[in-house]
Short mmCIF file of C-alpha atoms and ligand atoms in Angstrom, two decimals:
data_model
loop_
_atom_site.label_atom_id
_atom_site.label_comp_id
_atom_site.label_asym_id
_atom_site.label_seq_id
_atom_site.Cartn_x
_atom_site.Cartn_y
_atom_site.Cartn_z
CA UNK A 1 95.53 89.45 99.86
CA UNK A 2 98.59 86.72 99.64
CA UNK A 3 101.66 88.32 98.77
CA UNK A 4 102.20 86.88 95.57
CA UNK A 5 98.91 87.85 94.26
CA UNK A 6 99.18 91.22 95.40
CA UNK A 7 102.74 91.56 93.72
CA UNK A 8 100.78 90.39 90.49
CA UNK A 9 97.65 93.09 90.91
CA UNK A 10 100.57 95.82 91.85
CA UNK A 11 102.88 94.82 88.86
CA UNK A 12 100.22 94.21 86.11
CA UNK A 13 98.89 97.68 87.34
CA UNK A 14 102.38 99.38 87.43
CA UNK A 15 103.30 97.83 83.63
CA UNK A 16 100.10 99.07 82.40
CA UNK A 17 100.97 102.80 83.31
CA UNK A 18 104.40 102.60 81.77
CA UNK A 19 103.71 100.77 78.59
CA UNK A 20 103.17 104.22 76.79
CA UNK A 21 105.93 106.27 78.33
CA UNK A 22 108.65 104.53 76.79
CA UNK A 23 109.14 106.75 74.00
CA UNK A 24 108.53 110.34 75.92
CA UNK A 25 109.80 109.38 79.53
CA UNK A 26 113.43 110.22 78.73
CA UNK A 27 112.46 113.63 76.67
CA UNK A 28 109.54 114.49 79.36
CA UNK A 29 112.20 114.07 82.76
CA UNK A 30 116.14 113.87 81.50
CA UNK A 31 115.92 116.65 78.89
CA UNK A 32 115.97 120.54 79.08
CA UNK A 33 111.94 119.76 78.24
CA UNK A 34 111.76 118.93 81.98
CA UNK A 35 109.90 120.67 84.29
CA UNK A 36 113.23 120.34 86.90
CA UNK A 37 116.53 119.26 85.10
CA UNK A 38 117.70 115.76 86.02
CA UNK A 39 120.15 116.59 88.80
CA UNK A 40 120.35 113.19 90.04
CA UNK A 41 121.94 112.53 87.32
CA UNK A 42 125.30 113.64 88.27
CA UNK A 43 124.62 112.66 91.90
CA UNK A 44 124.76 109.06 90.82
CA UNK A 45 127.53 108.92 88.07
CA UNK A 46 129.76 110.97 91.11
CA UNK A 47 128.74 107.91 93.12
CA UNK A 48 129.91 105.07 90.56
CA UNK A 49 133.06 107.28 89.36
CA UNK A 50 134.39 107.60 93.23
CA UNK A 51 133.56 103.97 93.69
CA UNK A 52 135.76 103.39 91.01
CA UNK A 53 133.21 100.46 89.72
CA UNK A 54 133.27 98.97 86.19
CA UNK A 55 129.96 96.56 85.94
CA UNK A 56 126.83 98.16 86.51
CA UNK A 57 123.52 97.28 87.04
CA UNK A 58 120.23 99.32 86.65
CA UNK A 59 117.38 97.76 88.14
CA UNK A 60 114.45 99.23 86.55
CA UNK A 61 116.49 100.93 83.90
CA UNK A 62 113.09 102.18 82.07
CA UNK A 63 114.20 103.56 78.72
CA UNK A 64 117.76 103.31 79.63
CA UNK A 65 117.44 106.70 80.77
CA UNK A 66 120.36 106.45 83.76
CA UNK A 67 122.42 104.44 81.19
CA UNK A 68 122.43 106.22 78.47
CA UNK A 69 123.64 109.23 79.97
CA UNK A 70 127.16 106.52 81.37
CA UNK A 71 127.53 105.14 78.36
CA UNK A 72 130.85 105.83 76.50
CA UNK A 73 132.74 106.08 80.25
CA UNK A 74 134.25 103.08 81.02
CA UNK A 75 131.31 101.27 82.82
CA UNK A 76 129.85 97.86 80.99
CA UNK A 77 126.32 98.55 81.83
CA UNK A 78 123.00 96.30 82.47
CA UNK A 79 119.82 96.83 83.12
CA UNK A 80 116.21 95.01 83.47
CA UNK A 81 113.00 96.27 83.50
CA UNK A 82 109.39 95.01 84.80
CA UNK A 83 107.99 97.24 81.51
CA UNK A 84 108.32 95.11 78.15
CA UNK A 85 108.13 98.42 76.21
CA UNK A 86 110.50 100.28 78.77
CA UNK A 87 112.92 97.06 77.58
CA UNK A 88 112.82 97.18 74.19
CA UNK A 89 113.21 101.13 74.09
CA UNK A 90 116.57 100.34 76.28
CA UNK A 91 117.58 97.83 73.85
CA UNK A 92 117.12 100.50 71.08
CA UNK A 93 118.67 103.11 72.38
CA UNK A 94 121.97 101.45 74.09
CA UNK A 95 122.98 99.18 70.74
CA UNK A 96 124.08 102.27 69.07
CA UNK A 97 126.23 103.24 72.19
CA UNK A 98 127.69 99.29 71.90
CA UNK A 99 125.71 98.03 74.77
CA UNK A 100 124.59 94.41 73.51
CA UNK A 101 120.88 93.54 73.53
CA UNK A 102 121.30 91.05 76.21
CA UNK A 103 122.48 92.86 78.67
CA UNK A 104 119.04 94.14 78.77
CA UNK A 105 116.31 92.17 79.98
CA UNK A 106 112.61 92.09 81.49
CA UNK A 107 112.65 91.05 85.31
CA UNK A 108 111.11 92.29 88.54
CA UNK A 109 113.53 93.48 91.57
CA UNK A 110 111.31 91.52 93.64
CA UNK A 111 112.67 88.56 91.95
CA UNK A 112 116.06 87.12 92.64
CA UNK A 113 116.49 85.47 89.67
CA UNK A 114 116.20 88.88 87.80
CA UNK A 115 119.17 89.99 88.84
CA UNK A 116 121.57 87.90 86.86
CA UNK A 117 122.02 88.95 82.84
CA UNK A 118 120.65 85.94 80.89
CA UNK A 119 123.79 83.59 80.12
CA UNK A 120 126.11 84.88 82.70
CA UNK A 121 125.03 83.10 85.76
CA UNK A 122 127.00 83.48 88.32
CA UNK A 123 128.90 86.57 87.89
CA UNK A 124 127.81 89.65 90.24
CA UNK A 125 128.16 93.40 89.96
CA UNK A 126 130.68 96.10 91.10
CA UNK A 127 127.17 98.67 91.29
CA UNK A 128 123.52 98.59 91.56
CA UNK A 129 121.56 101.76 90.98
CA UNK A 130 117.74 101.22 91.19
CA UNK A 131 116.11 104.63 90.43
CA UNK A 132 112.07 105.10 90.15
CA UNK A 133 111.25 101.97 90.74
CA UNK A 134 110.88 101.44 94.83
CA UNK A 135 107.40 103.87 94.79
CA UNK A 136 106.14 100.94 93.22
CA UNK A 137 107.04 97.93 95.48
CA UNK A 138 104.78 97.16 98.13
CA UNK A 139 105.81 97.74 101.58
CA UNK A 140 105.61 93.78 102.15
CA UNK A 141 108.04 93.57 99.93
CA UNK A 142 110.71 95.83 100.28
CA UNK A 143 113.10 94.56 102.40
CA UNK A 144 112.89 91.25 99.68
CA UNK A 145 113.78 93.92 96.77
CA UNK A 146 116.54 95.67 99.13
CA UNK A 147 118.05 92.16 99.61
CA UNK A 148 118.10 91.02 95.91
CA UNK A 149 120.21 93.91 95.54
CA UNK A 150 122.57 93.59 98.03
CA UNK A 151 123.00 90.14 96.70
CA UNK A 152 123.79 91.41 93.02
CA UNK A 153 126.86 92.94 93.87
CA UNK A 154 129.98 91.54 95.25
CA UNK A 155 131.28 92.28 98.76
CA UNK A 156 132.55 95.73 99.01
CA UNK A 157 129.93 96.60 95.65
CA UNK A 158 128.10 99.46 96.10
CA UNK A 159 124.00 99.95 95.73
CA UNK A 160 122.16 102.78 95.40
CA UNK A 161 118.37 103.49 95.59
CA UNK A 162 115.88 106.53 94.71
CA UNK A 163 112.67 106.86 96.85
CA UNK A 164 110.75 110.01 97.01
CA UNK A 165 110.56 111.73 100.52
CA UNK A 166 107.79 111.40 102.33
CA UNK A 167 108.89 113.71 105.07
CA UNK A 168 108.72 116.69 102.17
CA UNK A 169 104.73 116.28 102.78
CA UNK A 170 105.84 118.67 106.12
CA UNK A 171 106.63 121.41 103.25
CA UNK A 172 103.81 120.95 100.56
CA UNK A 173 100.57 122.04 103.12
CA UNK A 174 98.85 119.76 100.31
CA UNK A 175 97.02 116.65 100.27
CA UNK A 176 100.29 114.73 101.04
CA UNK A 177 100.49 116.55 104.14
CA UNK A 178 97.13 115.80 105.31
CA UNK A 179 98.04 112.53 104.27
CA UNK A 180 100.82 112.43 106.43
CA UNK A 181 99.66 114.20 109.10
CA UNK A 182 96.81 111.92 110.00
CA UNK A 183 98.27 108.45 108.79
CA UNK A 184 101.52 108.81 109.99
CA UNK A 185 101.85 111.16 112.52
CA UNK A 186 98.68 111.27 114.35
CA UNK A 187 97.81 107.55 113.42
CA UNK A 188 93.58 108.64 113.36
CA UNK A 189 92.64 105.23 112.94
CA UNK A 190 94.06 104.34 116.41
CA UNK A 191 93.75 107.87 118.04
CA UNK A 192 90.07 108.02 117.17
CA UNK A 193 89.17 104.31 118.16
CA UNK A 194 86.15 104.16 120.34
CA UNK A 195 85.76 108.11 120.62
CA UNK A 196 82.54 110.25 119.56
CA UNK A 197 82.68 110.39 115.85
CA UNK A 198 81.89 114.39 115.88
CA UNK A 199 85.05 114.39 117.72
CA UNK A 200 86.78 112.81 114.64
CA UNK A 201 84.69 115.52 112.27
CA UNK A 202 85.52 118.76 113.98
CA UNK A 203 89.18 117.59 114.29
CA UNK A 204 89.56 116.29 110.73
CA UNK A 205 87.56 119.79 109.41
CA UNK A 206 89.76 121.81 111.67
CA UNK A 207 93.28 120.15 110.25
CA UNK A 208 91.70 120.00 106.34
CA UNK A 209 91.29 124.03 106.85
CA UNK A 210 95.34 123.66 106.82
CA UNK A 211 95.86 122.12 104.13
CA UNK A 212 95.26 122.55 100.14
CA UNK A 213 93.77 119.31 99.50
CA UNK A 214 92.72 119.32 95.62
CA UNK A 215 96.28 120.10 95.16
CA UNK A 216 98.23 118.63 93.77
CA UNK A 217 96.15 117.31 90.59
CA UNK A 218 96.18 113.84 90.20
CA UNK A 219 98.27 112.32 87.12
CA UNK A 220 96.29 110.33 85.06
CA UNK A 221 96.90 108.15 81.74
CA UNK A 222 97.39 109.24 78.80
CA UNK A 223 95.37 106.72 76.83
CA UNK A 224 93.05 104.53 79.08
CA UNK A 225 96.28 103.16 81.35
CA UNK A 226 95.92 103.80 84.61
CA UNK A 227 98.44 107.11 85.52
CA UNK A 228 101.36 107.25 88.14
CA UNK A 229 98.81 108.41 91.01
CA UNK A 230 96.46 105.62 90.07
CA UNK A 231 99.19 102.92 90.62
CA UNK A 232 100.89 102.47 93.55
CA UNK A 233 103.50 105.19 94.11
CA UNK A 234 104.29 105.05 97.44
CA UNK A 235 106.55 107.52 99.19
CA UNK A 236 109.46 106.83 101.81
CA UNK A 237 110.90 108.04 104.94
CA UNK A 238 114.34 108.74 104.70
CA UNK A 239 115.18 107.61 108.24
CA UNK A 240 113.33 104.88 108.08
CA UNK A 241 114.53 103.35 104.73
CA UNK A 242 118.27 104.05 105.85
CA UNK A 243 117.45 101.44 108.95
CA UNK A 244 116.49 98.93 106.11
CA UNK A 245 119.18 99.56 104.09
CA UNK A 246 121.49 98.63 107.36
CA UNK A 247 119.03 95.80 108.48
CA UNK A 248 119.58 93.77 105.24
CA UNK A 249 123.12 94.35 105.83
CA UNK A 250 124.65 97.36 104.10
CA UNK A 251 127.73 99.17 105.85
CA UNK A 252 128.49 103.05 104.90
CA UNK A 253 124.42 103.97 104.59
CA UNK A 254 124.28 107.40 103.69
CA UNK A 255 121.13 109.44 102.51
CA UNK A 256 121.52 112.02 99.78
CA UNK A 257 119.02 114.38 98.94
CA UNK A 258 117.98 115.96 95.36
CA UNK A 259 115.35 117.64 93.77
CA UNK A 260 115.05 120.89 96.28
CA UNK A 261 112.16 123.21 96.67
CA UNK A 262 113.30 126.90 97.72
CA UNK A 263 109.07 127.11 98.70
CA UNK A 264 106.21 125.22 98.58
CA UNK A 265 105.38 123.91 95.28
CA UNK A 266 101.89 126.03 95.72
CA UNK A 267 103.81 129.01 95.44
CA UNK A 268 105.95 128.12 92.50
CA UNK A 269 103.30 129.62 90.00
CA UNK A 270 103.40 133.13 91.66
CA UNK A 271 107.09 133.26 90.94
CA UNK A 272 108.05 130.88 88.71
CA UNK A 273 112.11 132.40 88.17
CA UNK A 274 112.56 132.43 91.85
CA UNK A 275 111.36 129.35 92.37
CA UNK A 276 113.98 127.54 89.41
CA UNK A 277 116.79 129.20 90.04
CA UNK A 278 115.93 129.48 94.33
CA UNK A 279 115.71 125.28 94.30
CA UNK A 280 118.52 124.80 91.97
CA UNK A 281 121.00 126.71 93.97
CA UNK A 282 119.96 124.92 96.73
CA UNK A 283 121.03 121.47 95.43
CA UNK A 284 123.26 119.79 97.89
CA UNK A 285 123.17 116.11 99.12
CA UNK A 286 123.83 116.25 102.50
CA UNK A 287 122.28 119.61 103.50
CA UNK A 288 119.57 118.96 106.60
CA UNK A 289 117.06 120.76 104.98
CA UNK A 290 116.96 118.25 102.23
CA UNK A 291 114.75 116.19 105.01
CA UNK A 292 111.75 118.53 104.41
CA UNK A 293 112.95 120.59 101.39
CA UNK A 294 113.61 118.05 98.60
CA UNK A 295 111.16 115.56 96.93
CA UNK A 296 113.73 112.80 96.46
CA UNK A 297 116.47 111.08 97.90
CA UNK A 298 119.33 108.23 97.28
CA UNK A 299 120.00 105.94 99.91
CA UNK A 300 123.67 104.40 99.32
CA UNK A 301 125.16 101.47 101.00
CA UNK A 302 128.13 99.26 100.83
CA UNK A 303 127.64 95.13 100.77
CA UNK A 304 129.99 94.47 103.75
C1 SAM B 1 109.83 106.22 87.11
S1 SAM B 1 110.40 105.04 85.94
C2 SAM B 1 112.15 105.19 86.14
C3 SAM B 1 112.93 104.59 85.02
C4 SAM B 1 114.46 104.77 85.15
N1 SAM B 1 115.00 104.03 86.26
C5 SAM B 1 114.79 106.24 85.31
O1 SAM B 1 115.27 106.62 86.37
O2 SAM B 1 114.53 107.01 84.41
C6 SAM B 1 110.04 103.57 86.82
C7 SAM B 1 110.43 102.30 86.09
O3 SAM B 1 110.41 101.24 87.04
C8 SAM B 1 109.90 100.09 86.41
N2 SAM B 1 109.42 99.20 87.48
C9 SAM B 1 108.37 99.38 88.28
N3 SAM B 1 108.26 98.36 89.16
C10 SAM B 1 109.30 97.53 88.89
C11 SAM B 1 109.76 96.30 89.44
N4 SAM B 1 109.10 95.69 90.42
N5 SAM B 1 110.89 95.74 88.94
C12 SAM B 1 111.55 96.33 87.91
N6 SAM B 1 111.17 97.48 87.34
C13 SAM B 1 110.06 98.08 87.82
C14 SAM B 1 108.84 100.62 85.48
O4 SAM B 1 108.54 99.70 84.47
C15 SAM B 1 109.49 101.90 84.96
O5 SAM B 1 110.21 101.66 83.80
#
């Protein structure tokens, strides 16, 4: 499929699944009703506060979920969404907080043009964050996105970006980990060319004995939409997406981790105490284990 009409498919897909989150998505991940509490949270405003930065952008701000939580500490914030309802949520929220309708706006980060607040042309930003959204950019183009925002901010300006880690598929023994086991790892498609197809069978049986594959369930809609395992949701690999991050010319790339997992997530129901309070206290950016242990990351980088 062209590029451009795959964006379209991807992003008419993606906007469907969000258009009827905006009014639970903050409540249902940044609240104390989440199943894990929002620690990336603090990871990013640490970020912006030792940068010392004052204009921030959010690309993909959803319903200003980042933003509302730095508003009222100094920053003068932005923020565009692909979502039209994710937009007008923001908008809602933020005027009480003094953040002025247009400085939030609907826009794509695979679009350049997104990236400037409507009326204010030319001016860039100290800080980009850009949290939830890169699961949903096709790999074609992702080094596009990861340019438009090292474009939006001004030499020295910092960007940050949320993936989830694909390498944590090593730690589920799920279907991710078959997934990753014979897509990226083994490669099947090229291992197996030419060979006897039982050969194929006995080895995929023998590897699918490892692995729990109806977990975990898949996330559907909530009314009709297509749900966030029906859309593209891609994950990433951490040492992979750092080498982009320095390929579109970012200095200072560092890889953060959050959202740790003291076990499995298959054993989390057996004790569910442990399991909270094990992954909490085991919350800490830059420890190796993050690499297997922890669902998410943040890749920073510095526009030289
Ligand atoms: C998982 S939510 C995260 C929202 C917010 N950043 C947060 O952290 O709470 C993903 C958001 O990314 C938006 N999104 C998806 N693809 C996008 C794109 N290509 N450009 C801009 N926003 C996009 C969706 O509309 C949705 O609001």
């Amino acid at each position: 499929m062209p590029e451009d009409k795959k964006l379209r498919s991807v992003e008419a897909a993606v906007k469907h699944c969000y258009s009827t989150w905006a009014d639970n998505y903050h409540r249902d991940y940044y609240t104390e009703k989440a199943a894990y509490p929002p620690v990336h949270q603090d990871l990013i405003r640490k970020l912006l506060v030792d940068a010392g930065v004052k204009r921030v952008l959010d690309a993909g701000c959803g319903p200003a979920s980042m933003l509302r939580g730095l508003a009222g500490s100094g920053f003068e914030l932005f923020g565009f969404d692909l979502t039209p309802e994710m937009v007008q949520e923001a908008r809602r929220v933020m005027a009480p907080l003094g953040v002025l309708e247009n400085h939030i706006w609907e826009g794509s980060v695979a679009d350049p043009t997104a990236f400037r607040a409507p009326g204010r042309e030319s001016a860039k930003f100290d800080a980009a964050i850009c949290v939830g959204v890169f699961p949903h950019v096709p790999l074609e183009l992702e080094n596009a996105a990861l340019a438009n925002l090292h474009a939006a901010v001004r030499p020295g300006g910092l960007v940050a970006v949320e993936a989830r880690n694909q390498l944590f598929a090593l730690f589920t023994l799920n279907r991710y980990s078959q997934r990753f086991f014979l897509n990226d790892l083994v490669r099947e498609e090229e291992l197996f060319e030419g060979q006897d197809e039982s050969v194929r069978r006995q080895v995929l049986d023998e590897l699918g004995q490892r692995f729990r594959l109806d977990l975990p369930p898949v996330r559907g809609g909530k009314a009709g939409e297509p749900g966030y395992d029906e859309v593209l949701s891609r994950t990433h690999n951490p040492l992979v997406f750092r080498e982009k991050f320095a390929a579109v010319g970012f200095r200072d790339v560092r890889v953060l981790f959050y959202h740790y997992h003291c076990l499995p997530p298959l054993c989390e129901r057996l004790a569910p105490d442990l399991f909270r309070r094990g992954s909490l206290a085991m919350e800490s950016p830059e420890d190796w284990r993050g690499y297997f242990m922890a669902s998410a990351f943040v890749v920073t980088g510095i526009r030289a």
